[in-house]
Structure formats: structure tokens, C-alpha cells
Short mmCIF file of N, CA and C in Angstrom, two decimals:
data_model
loop_
_atom_site.label_atom_id
_atom_site.label_comp_id
_atom_site.label_asym_id
_atom_site.label_seq_id
_atom_site.Cartn_x
_atom_site.Cartn_y
_atom_site.Cartn_z
N MET L 222 181.21 204.54 -4.92
CA MET L 222 181.21 205.12 -3.60
C MET L 222 180.48 206.44 -3.63
N ALA L 223 179.81 206.72 -2.56
CA ALA L 223 179.08 207.98 -2.48
C ALA L 223 180.06 209.14 -2.43
N ASN L 224 179.65 210.25 -3.00
CA ASN L 224 180.51 211.43 -3.03
C ASN L 224 180.18 212.29 -1.83
N ARG L 225 180.93 212.13 -0.76
CA ARG L 225 180.66 212.87 0.47
C ARG L 225 181.85 213.70 0.85
N GLY L 226 181.57 214.83 1.42
CA GLY L 226 182.64 215.69 1.90
C GLY L 226 183.13 215.20 3.26
N PRO L 227 184.12 215.88 3.80
CA PRO L 227 184.64 215.46 5.10
C PRO L 227 183.62 215.71 6.20
N SER L 228 183.70 214.90 7.25
CA SER L 228 182.79 215.11 8.39
C SER L 228 183.49 215.95 9.44
N TYR L 229 182.70 216.62 10.25
CA TYR L 229 183.24 217.51 11.27
C TYR L 229 182.57 217.24 12.61
N GLY L 230 183.17 217.73 13.67
CA GLY L 230 182.58 217.67 14.99
C GLY L 230 182.35 216.26 15.48
N LEU L 231 181.17 216.03 16.04
CA LEU L 231 180.83 214.74 16.62
C LEU L 231 180.86 213.63 15.57
N SER L 232 180.39 213.91 14.37
CA SER L 232 180.41 212.90 13.30
C SER L 232 181.83 212.43 13.02
N ARG L 233 182.76 213.38 13.01
CA ARG L 233 184.17 213.04 12.76
C ARG L 233 184.73 212.19 13.90
N GLU L 234 184.39 212.56 15.13
CA GLU L 234 184.87 211.78 16.29
C GLU L 234 184.35 210.35 16.25
N VAL L 235 183.08 210.20 15.93
CA VAL L 235 182.49 208.86 15.85
C VAL L 235 183.17 208.06 14.75
N GLN L 236 183.38 208.66 13.58
CA GLN L 236 184.03 207.96 12.48
C GLN L 236 185.46 207.56 12.83
N GLU L 237 186.17 208.42 13.55
CA GLU L 237 187.55 208.09 13.96
C GLU L 237 187.57 206.91 14.92
N LYS L 238 186.60 206.85 15.85
CA LYS L 238 186.53 205.72 16.78
C LYS L 238 186.25 204.42 16.03
N ILE L 239 185.37 204.49 15.05
CA ILE L 239 185.06 203.31 14.25
C ILE L 239 186.31 202.85 13.49
N GLU L 240 187.04 203.80 12.92
CA GLU L 240 188.23 203.46 12.15
C GLU L 240 189.34 202.88 13.02
N GLN L 241 189.40 203.24 14.29
CA GLN L 241 190.42 202.72 15.20
C GLN L 241 190.21 201.24 15.49
N LYS L 242 188.99 200.73 15.31
CA LYS L 242 188.70 199.33 15.58
C LYS L 242 189.21 198.40 14.49
N TYR L 243 189.58 198.95 13.34
CA TYR L 243 190.05 198.13 12.23
C TYR L 243 191.42 197.55 12.58
N ASP L 244 191.60 196.24 12.35
CA ASP L 244 192.82 195.54 12.74
C ASP L 244 193.58 195.07 11.49
N PRO L 245 194.77 195.68 11.20
CA PRO L 245 195.54 195.27 10.01
C PRO L 245 196.03 193.82 10.08
N GLU L 246 196.33 193.32 11.28
CA GLU L 246 196.77 191.92 11.41
C GLU L 246 195.62 190.97 11.10
N LEU L 247 194.44 191.33 11.56
CA LEU L 247 193.25 190.52 11.27
C LEU L 247 192.96 190.53 9.77
N GLU L 248 193.19 191.67 9.14
CA GLU L 248 193.01 191.78 7.69
C GLU L 248 193.86 190.73 6.98
N SER L 249 195.13 190.61 7.38
CA SER L 249 196.04 189.66 6.76
C SER L 249 195.55 188.22 6.95
N LEU L 250 195.09 187.90 8.15
CA LEU L 250 194.59 186.55 8.44
C LEU L 250 193.35 186.26 7.59
N LEU L 251 192.45 187.23 7.49
CA LEU L 251 191.23 187.03 6.70
C LEU L 251 191.53 186.85 5.22
N VAL L 252 192.48 187.62 4.71
CA VAL L 252 192.87 187.47 3.31
C VAL L 252 193.42 186.06 3.08
N ASP L 253 194.29 185.59 3.99
CA ASP L 253 194.84 184.23 3.87
C ASP L 253 193.73 183.19 3.86
N TRP L 254 192.75 183.35 4.77
CA TRP L 254 191.66 182.37 4.84
C TRP L 254 190.79 182.41 3.59
N ILE L 255 190.44 183.59 3.13
CA ILE L 255 189.57 183.70 1.95
C ILE L 255 190.24 183.06 0.74
N ILE L 256 191.52 183.32 0.57
CA ILE L 256 192.25 182.72 -0.57
C ILE L 256 192.30 181.20 -0.43
N ALA L 257 192.59 180.70 0.78
CA ALA L 257 192.64 179.25 0.99
C ALA L 257 191.25 178.62 0.81
N GLN L 258 190.22 179.28 1.33
CA GLN L 258 188.87 178.73 1.26
C GLN L 258 188.32 178.71 -0.17
N CYS L 259 188.66 179.72 -0.94
CA CYS L 259 188.15 179.81 -2.31
C CYS L 259 189.00 179.04 -3.32
N GLY L 260 190.03 178.39 -2.88
CA GLY L 260 190.81 177.56 -3.77
C GLY L 260 192.11 178.15 -4.25
N GLY L 261 192.47 179.33 -3.79
CA GLY L 261 193.77 179.90 -4.10
C GLY L 261 193.88 180.61 -5.43
N ASN L 262 192.84 180.63 -6.26
CA ASN L 262 192.93 181.29 -7.57
C ASN L 262 192.39 182.72 -7.52
N ILE L 263 192.67 183.41 -6.43
CA ILE L 263 192.26 184.79 -6.24
C ILE L 263 193.52 185.62 -6.01
N ASP L 264 193.59 186.78 -6.66
CA ASP L 264 194.73 187.66 -6.46
C ASP L 264 194.70 188.25 -5.05
N ARG L 265 195.87 188.29 -4.42
CA ARG L 265 196.00 188.86 -3.08
C ARG L 265 196.04 190.39 -3.18
N PRO L 266 195.24 191.08 -2.36
CA PRO L 266 195.27 192.55 -2.40
C PRO L 266 196.51 193.09 -1.69
N GLN L 267 196.87 194.31 -1.99
CA GLN L 267 197.93 194.99 -1.25
C GLN L 267 197.41 195.24 0.16
N PRO L 268 198.30 195.24 1.17
CA PRO L 268 197.84 195.50 2.54
C PRO L 268 197.24 196.90 2.66
N GLY L 269 196.30 197.04 3.58
CA GLY L 269 195.68 198.33 3.83
C GLY L 269 194.17 198.26 3.76
N LYS L 270 193.51 199.06 4.58
CA LYS L 270 192.06 199.04 4.67
C LYS L 270 191.40 199.37 3.34
N GLN L 271 191.91 200.37 2.65
CA GLN L 271 191.31 200.77 1.37
C GLN L 271 191.43 199.65 0.33
N ASN L 272 192.59 199.00 0.29
CA ASN L 272 192.78 197.89 -0.65
C ASN L 272 191.89 196.70 -0.31
N PHE L 273 191.74 196.42 1.00
CA PHE L 273 190.89 195.33 1.46
C PHE L 273 189.43 195.61 1.05
N GLN L 274 189.00 196.85 1.22
CA GLN L 274 187.65 197.24 0.85
C GLN L 274 187.44 197.09 -0.66
N ASN L 275 188.40 197.58 -1.46
CA ASN L 275 188.29 197.48 -2.92
C ASN L 275 188.26 196.03 -3.37
N TRP L 276 188.98 195.16 -2.67
CA TRP L 276 189.07 193.74 -3.00
C TRP L 276 187.72 193.05 -2.82
N LEU L 277 186.99 193.44 -1.77
CA LEU L 277 185.73 192.79 -1.45
C LEU L 277 184.50 193.52 -2.00
N MET L 278 184.67 194.76 -2.41
CA MET L 278 183.56 195.66 -2.66
C MET L 278 182.58 195.20 -3.74
N ASP L 279 183.04 194.52 -4.76
CA ASP L 279 182.09 194.14 -5.82
C ASP L 279 181.26 192.92 -5.44
N GLY L 280 181.57 192.26 -4.33
CA GLY L 280 180.77 191.15 -3.82
C GLY L 280 181.10 189.79 -4.40
N THR L 281 181.90 189.74 -5.46
CA THR L 281 182.21 188.47 -6.11
C THR L 281 182.96 187.54 -5.18
N ILE L 282 183.99 188.04 -4.53
CA ILE L 282 184.80 187.20 -3.63
C ILE L 282 183.96 186.73 -2.45
N LEU L 283 183.12 187.61 -1.92
CA LEU L 283 182.26 187.22 -0.79
C LEU L 283 181.30 186.11 -1.19
N CYS L 284 180.72 186.21 -2.39
CA CYS L 284 179.82 185.16 -2.87
C CYS L 284 180.56 183.85 -3.07
N ARG L 285 181.75 183.93 -3.63
CA ARG L 285 182.55 182.71 -3.80
C ARG L 285 182.90 182.10 -2.45
N LEU L 286 183.17 182.96 -1.46
CA LEU L 286 183.52 182.48 -0.12
C LEU L 286 182.37 181.70 0.50
N ILE L 287 181.18 182.27 0.50
CA ILE L 287 180.04 181.58 1.13
C ILE L 287 179.69 180.31 0.37
N ASN L 288 179.80 180.34 -0.96
CA ASN L 288 179.53 179.13 -1.75
C ASN L 288 180.53 178.02 -1.45
N SER L 289 181.78 178.39 -1.15
CA SER L 289 182.82 177.38 -0.89
C SER L 289 182.58 176.63 0.42
N LEU L 290 181.69 177.14 1.26
CA LEU L 290 181.40 176.49 2.54
C LEU L 290 180.29 175.45 2.43
N TYR L 291 179.77 175.27 1.21
CA TYR L 291 178.71 174.30 0.97
C TYR L 291 179.23 173.23 0.01
N PRO L 292 178.64 172.02 0.05
CA PRO L 292 179.02 171.00 -0.93
C PRO L 292 178.62 171.43 -2.34
N ARG L 293 179.33 170.91 -3.33
CA ARG L 293 179.05 171.25 -4.72
C ARG L 293 177.60 170.89 -5.05
N GLY L 294 176.91 171.84 -5.68
CA GLY L 294 175.50 171.65 -6.04
C GLY L 294 174.52 172.20 -5.01
N LYS L 295 175.00 172.52 -3.81
CA LYS L 295 174.12 173.03 -2.75
C LYS L 295 174.44 174.48 -2.40
N GLU L 296 175.20 175.16 -3.26
CA GLU L 296 175.61 176.53 -2.99
C GLU L 296 174.38 177.45 -2.89
N PRO L 297 174.39 178.40 -1.95
CA PRO L 297 173.24 179.30 -1.79
C PRO L 297 173.12 180.36 -2.89
N ILE L 298 174.24 180.74 -3.49
CA ILE L 298 174.22 181.76 -4.56
C ILE L 298 174.53 181.04 -5.86
N LYS L 299 173.50 180.84 -6.66
CA LYS L 299 173.63 180.00 -7.86
C LYS L 299 174.46 180.65 -8.96
N LYS L 300 174.26 181.94 -9.17
CA LYS L 300 174.96 182.61 -10.28
C LYS L 300 175.62 183.88 -9.76
N ILE L 301 176.94 183.95 -9.91
CA ILE L 301 177.69 185.13 -9.48
C ILE L 301 178.08 185.90 -10.74
N GLN L 302 177.44 187.03 -10.95
CA GLN L 302 177.68 187.81 -12.16
C GLN L 302 178.84 188.77 -11.95
N GLU L 303 179.72 188.82 -12.93
CA GLU L 303 180.79 189.83 -12.94
C GLU L 303 180.20 191.08 -13.57
N THR L 304 180.13 192.16 -12.82
CA THR L 304 179.53 193.38 -13.34
C THR L 304 180.17 194.61 -12.70
N GLN L 305 180.11 195.71 -13.41
CA GLN L 305 180.61 196.99 -12.90
C GLN L 305 179.48 197.88 -12.41
N MET L 306 178.23 197.42 -12.55
CA MET L 306 177.09 198.23 -12.14
C MET L 306 176.99 198.21 -10.62
N ALA L 307 176.95 199.41 -10.03
CA ALA L 307 176.99 199.54 -8.57
C ALA L 307 175.85 198.80 -7.88
N PHE L 308 174.63 198.93 -8.37
CA PHE L 308 173.51 198.29 -7.67
C PHE L 308 173.60 196.77 -7.74
N LYS L 309 174.17 196.23 -8.82
CA LYS L 309 174.35 194.77 -8.93
C LYS L 309 175.42 194.29 -7.95
N GLN L 310 176.48 195.09 -7.80
CA GLN L 310 177.52 194.73 -6.84
C GLN L 310 176.97 194.75 -5.41
N MET L 311 176.17 195.78 -5.11
CA MET L 311 175.56 195.86 -3.78
C MET L 311 174.57 194.71 -3.57
N GLU L 312 173.93 194.29 -4.62
CA GLU L 312 173.01 193.15 -4.55
C GLU L 312 173.77 191.87 -4.20
N LYS L 313 174.97 191.70 -4.77
CA LYS L 313 175.79 190.53 -4.45
C LYS L 313 176.21 190.55 -2.98
N ILE L 314 176.56 191.72 -2.47
CA ILE L 314 176.92 191.84 -1.04
C ILE L 314 175.71 191.45 -0.19
N SER L 315 174.54 191.92 -0.57
CA SER L 315 173.32 191.60 0.15
C SER L 315 173.03 190.09 0.12
N GLN L 316 173.25 189.45 -1.03
CA GLN L 316 173.07 188.00 -1.13
C GLN L 316 174.03 187.27 -0.20
N PHE L 317 175.28 187.75 -0.15
CA PHE L 317 176.26 187.17 0.76
C PHE L 317 175.78 187.28 2.21
N LEU L 318 175.28 188.46 2.59
CA LEU L 318 174.83 188.68 3.97
C LEU L 318 173.66 187.77 4.33
N GLN L 319 172.72 187.60 3.40
CA GLN L 319 171.59 186.70 3.66
C GLN L 319 172.06 185.26 3.80
N ALA L 320 172.96 184.84 2.92
CA ALA L 320 173.48 183.47 2.98
C ALA L 320 174.30 183.24 4.25
N THR L 321 175.00 184.29 4.70
CA THR L 321 175.79 184.19 5.93
C THR L 321 174.89 183.97 7.13
N GLU L 322 173.78 184.70 7.18
CA GLU L 322 172.83 184.52 8.28
C GLU L 322 172.22 183.13 8.24
N ALA L 323 171.86 182.66 7.04
CA ALA L 323 171.30 181.32 6.89
C ALA L 323 172.32 180.24 7.27
N TYR L 324 173.59 180.54 7.09
CA TYR L 324 174.66 179.58 7.42
C TYR L 324 174.81 179.42 8.93
N GLY L 325 174.42 180.44 9.70
CA GLY L 325 174.50 180.32 11.15
C GLY L 325 175.17 181.46 11.88
N VAL L 326 175.58 182.50 11.16
CA VAL L 326 176.20 183.65 11.82
C VAL L 326 175.10 184.49 12.46
N ASN L 327 175.33 184.93 13.69
CA ASN L 327 174.34 185.73 14.41
C ASN L 327 174.06 187.03 13.66
N THR L 328 172.81 187.45 13.69
CA THR L 328 172.41 188.69 13.02
C THR L 328 173.20 189.88 13.55
N THR L 329 173.52 189.87 14.84
CA THR L 329 174.25 190.99 15.44
C THR L 329 175.70 191.06 14.96
N ASP L 330 176.20 189.98 14.40
CA ASP L 330 177.59 189.94 13.90
C ASP L 330 177.69 190.29 12.42
N ILE L 331 176.59 190.59 11.77
CA ILE L 331 176.59 190.80 10.33
C ILE L 331 176.61 192.30 10.02
N PHE L 332 177.54 192.68 9.13
CA PHE L 332 177.65 194.09 8.76
C PHE L 332 176.53 194.50 7.81
N GLN L 333 176.36 195.79 7.63
CA GLN L 333 175.41 196.34 6.67
C GLN L 333 176.13 196.55 5.33
N THR L 334 175.41 196.53 4.25
CA THR L 334 176.02 196.69 2.92
C THR L 334 176.84 197.97 2.83
N VAL L 335 176.34 199.08 3.39
CA VAL L 335 177.08 200.34 3.30
C VAL L 335 178.37 200.32 4.11
N ASP L 336 178.46 199.44 5.12
CA ASP L 336 179.70 199.34 5.90
C ASP L 336 180.87 198.96 4.99
N LEU L 337 180.60 198.11 4.02
CA LEU L 337 181.62 197.71 3.06
C LEU L 337 181.63 198.65 1.85
N TRP L 338 180.47 198.87 1.26
CA TRP L 338 180.40 199.63 0.01
C TRP L 338 180.96 201.04 0.16
N GLU L 339 180.62 201.71 1.25
CA GLU L 339 181.08 203.09 1.46
C GLU L 339 182.21 203.16 2.49
N ALA L 340 182.72 202.01 2.90
CA ALA L 340 183.80 201.92 3.91
C ALA L 340 183.41 202.63 5.20
N LYS L 341 182.14 202.53 5.57
CA LYS L 341 181.64 203.16 6.80
C LYS L 341 182.22 202.48 8.04
N ASP L 342 182.30 201.13 8.00
CA ASP L 342 182.77 200.39 9.17
C ASP L 342 183.42 199.09 8.72
N MET L 343 184.67 199.18 8.32
CA MET L 343 185.39 197.99 7.84
C MET L 343 185.67 197.01 8.98
N ALA L 344 185.69 197.51 10.23
CA ALA L 344 185.86 196.62 11.37
C ALA L 344 184.66 195.68 11.49
N ALA L 345 183.46 196.17 11.14
CA ALA L 345 182.26 195.33 11.15
C ALA L 345 182.38 194.24 10.08
N VAL L 346 182.96 194.57 8.95
CA VAL L 346 183.19 193.58 7.89
C VAL L 346 184.13 192.50 8.41
N GLN L 347 185.18 192.92 9.11
CA GLN L 347 186.11 191.95 9.70
C GLN L 347 185.40 191.05 10.71
N ARG L 348 184.54 191.63 11.55
CA ARG L 348 183.82 190.83 12.56
C ARG L 348 182.94 189.78 11.89
N THR L 349 182.26 190.18 10.83
CA THR L 349 181.40 189.23 10.12
C THR L 349 182.22 188.07 9.55
N LEU L 350 183.33 188.39 8.93
CA LEU L 350 184.17 187.34 8.34
C LEU L 350 184.77 186.44 9.42
N MET L 351 185.12 187.02 10.58
CA MET L 351 185.63 186.21 11.70
C MET L 351 184.53 185.27 12.20
N SER L 352 183.32 185.78 12.35
CA SER L 352 182.21 184.94 12.81
C SER L 352 181.91 183.83 11.81
N LEU L 353 181.97 184.16 10.53
CA LEU L 353 181.73 183.16 9.49
C LEU L 353 182.79 182.06 9.57
N GLY L 354 184.05 182.46 9.73
CA GLY L 354 185.12 181.47 9.86
C GLY L 354 184.94 180.59 11.08
N SER L 355 184.52 181.18 12.20
CA SER L 355 184.30 180.41 13.43
C SER L 355 183.17 179.42 13.27
N VAL L 356 182.08 179.85 12.63
CA VAL L 356 180.95 178.94 12.41
C VAL L 356 181.37 177.80 11.48
N ALA L 357 182.12 178.13 10.43
CA ALA L 357 182.58 177.10 9.49
C ALA L 357 183.48 176.08 10.18
N LEU L 358 184.38 176.55 11.03
CA LEU L 358 185.27 175.66 11.76
C LEU L 358 184.48 174.80 12.73
N THR L 359 183.50 175.38 13.39
CA THR L 359 182.70 174.66 14.39
C THR L 359 181.83 173.59 13.74
N LYS L 360 181.30 173.86 12.55
CA LYS L 360 180.44 172.88 11.88
C LYS L 360 181.18 171.57 11.60
N ASP L 361 182.46 171.67 11.31
CA ASP L 361 183.30 170.49 11.11
C ASP L 361 182.66 169.51 10.12
N ASP L 362 182.18 170.06 8.97
CA ASP L 362 181.52 169.23 7.97
C ASP L 362 182.41 168.93 6.76
N GLY L 363 183.68 169.26 6.89
CA GLY L 363 184.63 168.98 5.81
C GLY L 363 184.73 170.06 4.76
N GLN L 364 183.96 171.13 4.88
CA GLN L 364 184.00 172.21 3.89
C GLN L 364 185.00 173.30 4.25
N TYR L 365 185.38 173.40 5.52
CA TYR L 365 186.33 174.43 5.94
C TYR L 365 187.72 174.10 5.42
N ARG L 366 188.37 175.09 4.82
CA ARG L 366 189.76 174.93 4.37
C ARG L 366 190.57 176.03 5.01
N GLY L 367 191.70 175.68 5.51
CA GLY L 367 192.56 176.67 6.15
C GLY L 367 193.09 176.14 7.46
N ASN L 368 193.86 176.97 8.12
CA ASN L 368 194.48 176.61 9.39
C ASN L 368 193.42 176.54 10.48
N GLN L 369 193.46 175.49 11.28
CA GLN L 369 192.49 175.32 12.38
C GLN L 369 192.67 176.38 13.46
N ASP L 370 193.85 176.99 13.54
CA ASP L 370 194.14 177.98 14.60
C ASP L 370 193.71 179.40 14.21
N TRP L 371 193.21 179.60 13.01
CA TRP L 371 192.83 180.94 12.59
C TRP L 371 191.59 181.44 13.30
N PHE L 372 190.69 180.53 13.66
CA PHE L 372 189.42 180.92 14.27
C PHE L 372 189.16 180.12 15.53
N HIS L 373 188.30 180.64 16.38
CA HIS L 373 187.89 179.94 17.59
C HIS L 373 186.63 179.15 17.28
N ARG L 374 186.55 177.99 17.88
CA ARG L 374 185.31 177.21 17.74
C ARG L 374 184.23 177.86 18.60
N LYS L 375 183.04 177.92 18.05
CA LYS L 375 181.90 178.46 18.80
C LYS L 375 181.45 177.42 19.82
N SER L 376 180.95 177.89 20.95
CA SER L 376 180.43 176.95 21.95
C SER L 376 179.13 176.35 21.42
N GLN L 377 178.93 175.09 21.76
CA GLN L 377 177.75 174.40 21.30
C GLN L 377 176.91 173.98 22.50
N GLY L 378 175.66 173.79 22.27
CA GLY L 378 174.74 173.42 23.36
C GLY L 378 175.10 172.08 23.97
N ASN L 379 174.83 171.94 25.26
CA ASN L 379 175.04 170.69 25.97
C ASN L 379 173.68 170.23 26.48
N ARG L 380 172.90 169.70 25.58
CA ARG L 380 171.53 169.31 25.91
C ARG L 380 171.54 168.10 26.82
N ARG L 381 170.70 168.14 27.84
CA ARG L 381 170.63 167.03 28.79
C ARG L 381 169.22 166.48 28.83
N GLU L 382 169.13 165.20 29.06
CA GLU L 382 167.84 164.53 29.18
C GLU L 382 167.68 164.02 30.61
N PHE L 383 166.52 164.27 31.22
CA PHE L 383 166.25 163.81 32.57
C PHE L 383 165.07 162.86 32.55
N SER L 384 165.12 161.85 33.42
CA SER L 384 164.01 160.92 33.53
C SER L 384 162.87 161.59 34.30
N GLU L 385 161.69 160.97 34.23
CA GLU L 385 160.53 161.51 34.96
C GLU L 385 160.80 161.54 36.46
N GLU L 386 161.46 160.50 36.97
CA GLU L 386 161.76 160.44 38.41
C GLU L 386 162.70 161.58 38.82
N GLN L 387 163.71 161.85 38.00
CA GLN L 387 164.63 162.96 38.30
C GLN L 387 163.89 164.30 38.27
N MET L 388 162.96 164.46 37.36
CA MET L 388 162.19 165.69 37.29
C MET L 388 161.32 165.86 38.53
N ARG L 389 160.71 164.76 39.02
CA ARG L 389 159.88 164.84 40.24
C ARG L 389 160.73 165.18 41.45
N GLN L 390 161.92 164.59 41.54
CA GLN L 390 162.80 164.89 42.67
C GLN L 390 163.22 166.35 42.66
N GLY L 391 163.43 166.90 41.50
CA GLY L 391 163.83 168.30 41.38
C GLY L 391 162.74 169.26 41.83
N GLN L 392 161.48 168.84 41.72
CA GLN L 392 160.38 169.71 42.13
C GLN L 392 160.29 169.85 43.65
N ASN L 393 160.84 168.88 44.38
CA ASN L 393 160.78 168.90 45.85
C ASN L 393 161.94 169.66 46.48
N LEU L 394 162.92 170.03 45.71
CA LEU L 394 164.07 170.75 46.25
C LEU L 394 163.85 172.25 46.20
N ILE L 395 164.38 172.92 47.19
CA ILE L 395 164.36 174.38 47.19
C ILE L 395 165.74 174.83 46.71
N GLY L 396 165.76 175.57 45.65
CA GLY L 396 167.04 176.04 45.12
C GLY L 396 167.71 177.00 46.09
N LEU L 397 169.04 177.01 46.11
CA LEU L 397 169.77 177.87 47.04
C LEU L 397 169.51 179.35 46.77
N GLN L 398 169.20 179.69 45.53
CA GLN L 398 168.95 181.10 45.26
C GLN L 398 167.64 181.57 45.90
N MET L 399 166.80 180.65 46.31
CA MET L 399 165.57 181.04 47.01
C MET L 399 165.82 181.27 48.49
N GLY L 400 166.98 180.87 48.98
CA GLY L 400 167.31 181.07 50.39
C GLY L 400 166.88 179.88 51.22
N SER L 401 167.19 179.93 52.48
CA SER L 401 166.86 178.85 53.40
C SER L 401 166.60 179.45 54.77
N ASN L 402 165.75 178.82 55.56
CA ASN L 402 165.52 179.31 56.91
C ASN L 402 165.97 178.29 57.96
N ARG L 403 166.77 177.33 57.57
CA ARG L 403 167.26 176.33 58.52
C ARG L 403 168.18 176.97 59.53
N GLY L 404 167.98 176.65 60.78
CA GLY L 404 168.85 177.15 61.84
C GLY L 404 168.56 178.59 62.21
N ALA L 405 167.54 179.18 61.65
CA ALA L 405 167.26 180.58 61.95
C ALA L 405 166.36 180.67 63.18
N SER L 406 166.64 181.63 64.01
CA SER L 406 165.76 181.90 65.15
C SER L 406 165.84 183.38 65.46
N GLN L 407 164.96 183.82 66.32
CA GLN L 407 164.95 185.23 66.68
C GLN L 407 165.68 185.47 68.00
N ALA L 408 166.37 184.48 68.48
CA ALA L 408 167.09 184.64 69.75
C ALA L 408 168.12 185.74 69.63
N GLY L 409 168.17 186.63 70.60
CA GLY L 409 169.15 187.70 70.63
C GLY L 409 168.74 188.92 69.84
N MET L 410 167.60 188.86 69.16
CA MET L 410 167.16 190.01 68.38
C MET L 410 166.32 190.93 69.26
N THR L 411 166.46 192.20 69.06
CA THR L 411 165.64 193.16 69.79
C THR L 411 164.86 193.98 68.78
N GLY L 412 163.73 194.45 69.20
CA GLY L 412 162.92 195.26 68.32
C GLY L 412 163.55 196.63 68.13
N TYR L 413 163.13 197.32 67.11
CA TYR L 413 163.64 198.65 66.82
C TYR L 413 163.24 199.60 67.95
N GLY L 414 164.20 200.31 68.48
CA GLY L 414 163.95 201.30 69.51
C GLY L 414 163.95 200.75 70.92
N MET L 415 164.24 199.45 71.14
CA MET L 415 164.24 198.86 72.48
C MET L 415 165.28 199.53 73.37
N HIS L 416 166.44 199.86 72.83
CA HIS L 416 167.47 200.48 73.65
C HIS L 416 167.08 201.86 74.13
N ARG L 417 166.17 202.53 73.46
CA ARG L 417 165.73 203.87 73.85
C ARG L 417 164.76 203.78 75.05
N GLN L 418 163.97 202.71 75.13
CA GLN L 418 163.01 202.56 76.21
C GLN L 418 163.70 202.32 77.54
N ILE L 419 164.86 201.69 77.53
CA ILE L 419 165.57 201.36 78.76
C ILE L 419 166.06 202.64 79.43
N MET L 420 166.40 203.64 78.71
CA MET L 420 166.94 204.86 79.28
C MET L 420 166.01 205.56 80.14
#
């Protein structure tokens, strides 16, 4: 972790707002899912944001998590090295983030490496893991393990096919958002200033 002193003023206010977004109940749900998804042979961390960060910080659990969402032999991260070197751990987090985006999580839902490594925004880490769980549940490819109620299914496209005749008919219609002039007339309308001329 970077050696930084306390923040003051606006920086402190911003950091406090970010820290308020962290959800301890969501932390518990995510820990349950990660353990279930990775096969249960992972030690459960003590509750608390700092413990959750320390649990994920070396990137090993995150890499195992994303690999568990793929069939055996098709894992995106081929070799997960156990190491204490900071740059290697950050590299594993980066590999997880790239694999998460390739898996289908929106770029806007993905945290930055420093959000986890330096505990800048642990709520962003939670959002990424929630999005990953939702995408895994929605894919319904048999790789998701865990309670179906832990995540929401993502909405999926409802693609429609129209025949050529239906497309031609649609070109002749005027959409309601374009307005209509049916039944319109100028009866009863007076020009601007007409009442002044009568006086």
C-alpha cells in the first residue's frame, strides 16, 4: 500500500463520501458467492472493509473467481502465481479486470486497480463483483455456482424480425411523436393584436 498521510479539506470530504457507499451486508454476500463459486476451499475473511480488501488484494482469489466462470481448459488466466511482489499482485488484479470485461461486464462497472490495491474505492470493487455475478447468472451456461437470489439477471435484447411488407407499411405511417394535423382548423382564432384594433 502506498504510504500516504491523512487527507484534509475537500479531499477528505470526497473520500468520506466514497467510504459511505461501502455496504457491509453486500460484503458478506460477495464473500459467500466467491467461496461457493471457487469451490469452497478458500478461507473466509473476518468481516470489515479492511479485511475484505486484504483478502482480495493479492489478486489470487479474483483470478480464481473469473477462471471458475469458464469451462475447464478455457480459463482466461492460465497461470496464477502466488507471490508477495506488489507489482505482480497488481498485475493479477489487472488480468482479472481485463478478463471481467471480456466476460461481459460493462466497462463503466469495472473498478481501477488502485481502488482495490490502495483501498481508494472499495464500493467500486463491490459493484464490479455484483456486475460479474449478474452476468454469470444471466449467461445460464452452467458455470455459475451459488444461490440464484444473490444477483439480478441482466436484461437481454429482444430482437425482432420484420418482413419486407411490414417494413413498407411502416414507412407510410406518421409516428405520433411527429404530431398530427387531423381535425385542426383556424376557426375561432384571431390574429395578434386584433382586440386592440376594435377599441
